[in-house]
Structure formats: structure tokens, C-alpha cells
Amino acid sequence: GDSVTQMEGPVTLSEEAFLTINCTYTATGYPSLFWYVQYPGEGLQLLLKATKADDKGSNKGFEATYRKETTSFHLEKGSVQVSDSAVYFCALSPSNTGKLIFGQGTTLQVKP
Amino acid sequence: GAVVSQHPSRVICKSGTSVKIECRSLDFQATTMFWYRQFPKKSLMLMATSNEGSKATYEQGVEKDKFLINHASLTLSTLTVTSAHPEDSSFYICSARAGEWGNEQFFGPGTRLTVL
């Protein structure tokens, strides 16, 4: 079945460091891909998404490109801030279902 | 963005009792709501999808008689864990979506259930 695999955390970075969180997926058809972020004590929020191959989603300085050839959707940010500390979830939605299948989440801790 | 609330945020109950968790969309009408379960250091697992006014659709392996879902209005869905056991202890998260399947899901903050 469809699945999402994220890199194990936690990831600890200093402020202004470059961030990459790897995400790969297995799916039939043409899924949409998402990154969600969960700040402490809050619900998951959509960070960015891409709906077809080679699309780049971006928001708040974060970017991810839908790579069908490598079945990947890695999250990147050029310069992280302490306020980016959160849990990040990669997810896919199989074609025409509206459902979400999540990776296990990666905790990011940014230190001043 | 749209706001989804859950109540309670935490609940502790005795084994064998039933617990009801509410999920509300505060500023939009949710034609579809989803219930997820999250284990420690694990991904969210979709339990069921509920559409207003109809029976919920459960994912494979989820006991429909144990996890009762009701979506009685466009702003409220409830999950009742019946005859709870310690293995039901988990973090339960709901999400809500307005309109068609391509629209964004908005997530509640989750409910921590502990069964003693």
C-alpha cells in the first residue's frame, strides 16, 4: 500500500543553519504531497504542498520539490530560526481520495 | 486558517468505561471529518472518515463497534471509545474539511486518552 518514510529525528540545528528533512514515498498513480508542521500544543498546520511532478511548494522560507523519479519530497530551508522548532510531517494523498497518509514525523529543535 | 477544536484535551478513565471526544469546526461547515490515532514516535494513522449525516467509513483493522463515530451536524463529530482498555491509550486527532476532496484539511489540537 501507499506509504511515507521520513528521516529519523530529532534534528538539532543552530539558528541560521540550513535544514533538510528527507521524505520518500511509495504510491500508485499520482498522489499529492504535503508537509505539515505541528507546533507545541497546537494542531497540525499545512506548511506547503505540491500536486504534480516537478511542482515546488513553498511557504515561510520552506521549500520542497515533487520528484517523481526519486519518489521524494524533501523539505528545505536556507536559514532556520528558533521559532521553526516543531514536529514536521510529510504526507501524501492518493489520487482522488482526499485521505492523508503520514510519515512518522521529524522533530526539529533550533537552538539560539 | 480555519479553526478546529477538540474536547477534552486530556482524559483519564478506568478500564471498561466509555469516553467521548468531540471535534468541532468553529468557523466553517465541515462536510467531512477524519479521525486519526497517533502512537508515540509514530505517524498519524487514519481511523475513519465521516460525512455529515451518513455512516462513517472505517479503515481496515479499525473496530467500528469499539470506536463509534457520529457526525450529526456540519460542525460536530464525536468519537466514542467504548469499553476502553489500556491499549486504547493514545493521542486522538481529528481534522475537518469543507467541500470537495481536494480541499485542505484543518486539524484539531488532539486529545490525550489514558486508560488505567
Short mmCIF file of N, CA, C and O in Angstrom, two decimals, chain A residues 59-97:
data_model
loop_
_atom_site.label_atom_id
_atom_site.label_comp_id
_atom_site.label_asym_id
_atom_site.label_seq_id
_atom_site.Cartn_x
_atom_site.Cartn_y
_atom_site.Cartn_z
N ASN A 59 6.64 28.05 1.34
CA ASN A 59 5.90 28.85 2.32
C ASN A 59 6.85 29.17 3.48
O ASN A 59 7.57 28.29 3.95
N LYS A 60 6.84 30.40 3.94
CA LYS A 60 7.61 30.81 5.12
C LYS A 60 9.09 30.47 5.00
O LYS A 60 9.75 30.16 5.99
N GLY A 61 9.62 30.46 3.79
CA GLY A 61 11.02 30.16 3.58
C GLY A 61 11.32 28.69 3.40
O GLY A 61 12.44 28.31 3.06
N PHE A 62 10.32 27.85 3.59
CA PHE A 62 10.47 26.41 3.37
C PHE A 62 10.14 26.08 1.93
O PHE A 62 9.27 26.70 1.32
N GLU A 63 10.83 25.07 1.39
CA GLU A 63 10.56 24.62 0.03
C GLU A 63 10.63 23.11 -0.03
O GLU A 63 11.37 22.47 0.74
N ALA A 64 9.88 22.54 -0.98
CA ALA A 64 10.00 21.11 -1.27
C ALA A 64 9.58 20.90 -2.72
O ALA A 64 8.61 21.51 -3.17
N THR A 65 10.32 20.04 -3.43
CA THR A 65 10.02 19.78 -4.83
C THR A 65 9.59 18.34 -5.01
O THR A 65 10.23 17.41 -4.51
N TYR A 66 8.52 18.16 -5.72
CA TYR A 66 7.93 16.84 -6.00
C TYR A 66 8.80 16.16 -7.06
O TYR A 66 8.77 16.52 -8.23
N ARG A 67 9.57 15.16 -6.63
CA ARG A 67 10.47 14.45 -7.54
C ARG A 67 9.93 13.04 -7.78
O ARG A 67 10.08 12.16 -6.94
N LYS A 68 9.30 12.86 -8.92
CA LYS A 68 8.70 11.55 -9.21
C LYS A 68 9.78 10.50 -9.49
O LYS A 68 9.64 9.34 -9.13
N GLU A 69 10.87 10.93 -10.12
CA GLU A 69 11.91 9.95 -10.49
C GLU A 69 12.58 9.35 -9.27
O GLU A 69 13.03 8.20 -9.30
N THR A 70 12.65 10.11 -8.18
CA THR A 70 13.27 9.59 -6.95
C THR A 70 12.22 9.37 -5.86
O THR A 70 12.57 9.01 -4.73
N THR A 71 10.96 9.54 -6.19
CA THR A 71 9.82 9.45 -5.23
C THR A 71 10.16 10.15 -3.93
O THR A 71 10.08 9.58 -2.84
N SER A 72 10.55 11.42 -4.05
CA SER A 72 10.96 12.17 -2.87
C SER A 72 10.28 13.53 -2.82
O SER A 72 9.80 14.06 -3.84
N PHE A 73 10.25 14.09 -1.60
CA PHE A 73 9.66 15.40 -1.39
C PHE A 73 10.38 16.00 -0.17
O PHE A 73 9.79 16.25 0.86
N HIS A 74 11.65 16.24 -0.31
CA HIS A 74 12.48 16.69 0.80
C HIS A 74 12.18 18.15 1.16
O HIS A 74 12.07 19.01 0.27
N LEU A 75 12.13 18.41 2.45
CA LEU A 75 11.86 19.77 2.94
C LEU A 75 13.17 20.49 3.19
O LEU A 75 14.07 19.93 3.82
N GLU A 76 13.26 21.74 2.74
CA GLU A 76 14.48 22.52 2.92
C GLU A 76 14.15 23.94 3.36
O GLU A 76 13.10 24.48 3.02
N LYS A 77 15.10 24.48 4.14
CA LYS A 77 15.02 25.90 4.47
C LYS A 77 16.44 26.41 4.60
O LYS A 77 17.28 25.75 5.24
N GLY A 78 16.70 27.55 4.04
CA GLY A 78 18.07 28.05 3.98
C GLY A 78 18.62 28.53 5.31
O GLY A 78 19.82 28.42 5.57
N SER A 79 17.75 29.04 6.18
CA SER A 79 18.22 29.63 7.42
C SER A 79 17.12 29.48 8.47
O SER A 79 16.14 30.22 8.44
N VAL A 80 17.29 28.52 9.36
CA VAL A 80 16.22 28.24 10.33
C VAL A 80 16.29 29.22 11.50
O VAL A 80 17.35 29.77 11.83
N GLN A 81 15.15 29.38 12.12
CA GLN A 81 15.02 30.24 13.30
C GLN A 81 14.54 29.40 14.48
O GLN A 81 13.97 28.31 14.30
N VAL A 82 14.73 29.93 15.67
CA VAL A 82 14.27 29.22 16.87
C VAL A 82 12.77 28.94 16.77
O VAL A 82 12.30 27.87 17.18
N SER A 83 12.04 29.85 16.18
CA SER A 83 10.58 29.70 16.06
C SER A 83 10.17 28.57 15.10
O SER A 83 8.99 28.22 15.04
N ASP A 84 11.12 28.02 14.37
CA ASP A 84 10.82 26.88 13.48
C ASP A 84 10.83 25.55 14.24
O ASP A 84 10.50 24.51 13.67
N SER A 85 11.19 25.59 15.49
CA SER A 85 11.20 24.36 16.30
C SER A 85 9.80 23.78 16.37
O SER A 85 8.86 24.46 16.81
N ALA A 86 9.64 22.55 15.92
CA ALA A 86 8.32 21.94 15.80
C ALA A 86 8.52 20.51 15.32
O ALA A 86 9.64 20.06 15.09
N VAL A 87 7.39 19.81 15.15
CA VAL A 87 7.43 18.49 14.51
C VAL A 87 6.91 18.65 13.09
O VAL A 87 5.86 19.27 12.87
N TYR A 88 7.63 18.08 12.13
CA TYR A 88 7.29 18.20 10.72
C TYR A 88 6.86 16.83 10.18
O TYR A 88 7.55 15.83 10.38
N PHE A 89 5.72 16.82 9.51
CA PHE A 89 5.17 15.59 8.96
C PHE A 89 5.08 15.70 7.45
O PHE A 89 4.51 16.66 6.91
N CYS A 90 5.61 14.71 6.78
CA CYS A 90 5.43 14.57 5.34
C CYS A 90 4.19 13.69 5.12
O CYS A 90 3.96 12.75 5.90
N ALA A 91 3.41 13.99 4.10
CA ALA A 91 2.19 13.22 3.88
C ALA A 91 1.88 13.14 2.40
O ALA A 91 2.33 13.99 1.61
N LEU A 92 1.14 12.14 2.02
CA LEU A 92 0.65 12.05 0.65
C LEU A 92 -0.85 11.80 0.66
O LEU A 92 -1.40 11.25 1.61
N SER A 93 -1.48 12.22 -0.41
CA SER A 93 -2.89 11.95 -0.60
C SER A 93 -3.03 11.22 -1.92
O SER A 93 -2.74 11.78 -2.99
N PRO A 94 -3.45 9.95 -1.86
CA PRO A 94 -3.61 9.19 -3.11
C PRO A 94 -4.60 9.89 -4.03
O PRO A 94 -5.52 10.57 -3.58
N SER A 95 -4.46 9.66 -5.29
CA SER A 95 -5.29 10.33 -6.29
C SER A 95 -6.78 10.21 -5.97
O SER A 95 -7.28 9.12 -5.72
N ASN A 96 -7.45 11.33 -5.98
CA ASN A 96 -8.92 11.38 -5.89
C ASN A 96 -9.51 10.73 -4.64
O ASN A 96 -10.63 10.22 -4.69
N THR A 97 -8.76 10.74 -3.53
CA THR A 97 -9.33 10.12 -2.33
C THR A 97 -9.60 11.14 -1.23
O THR A 97 -10.49 10.93 -0.42
#
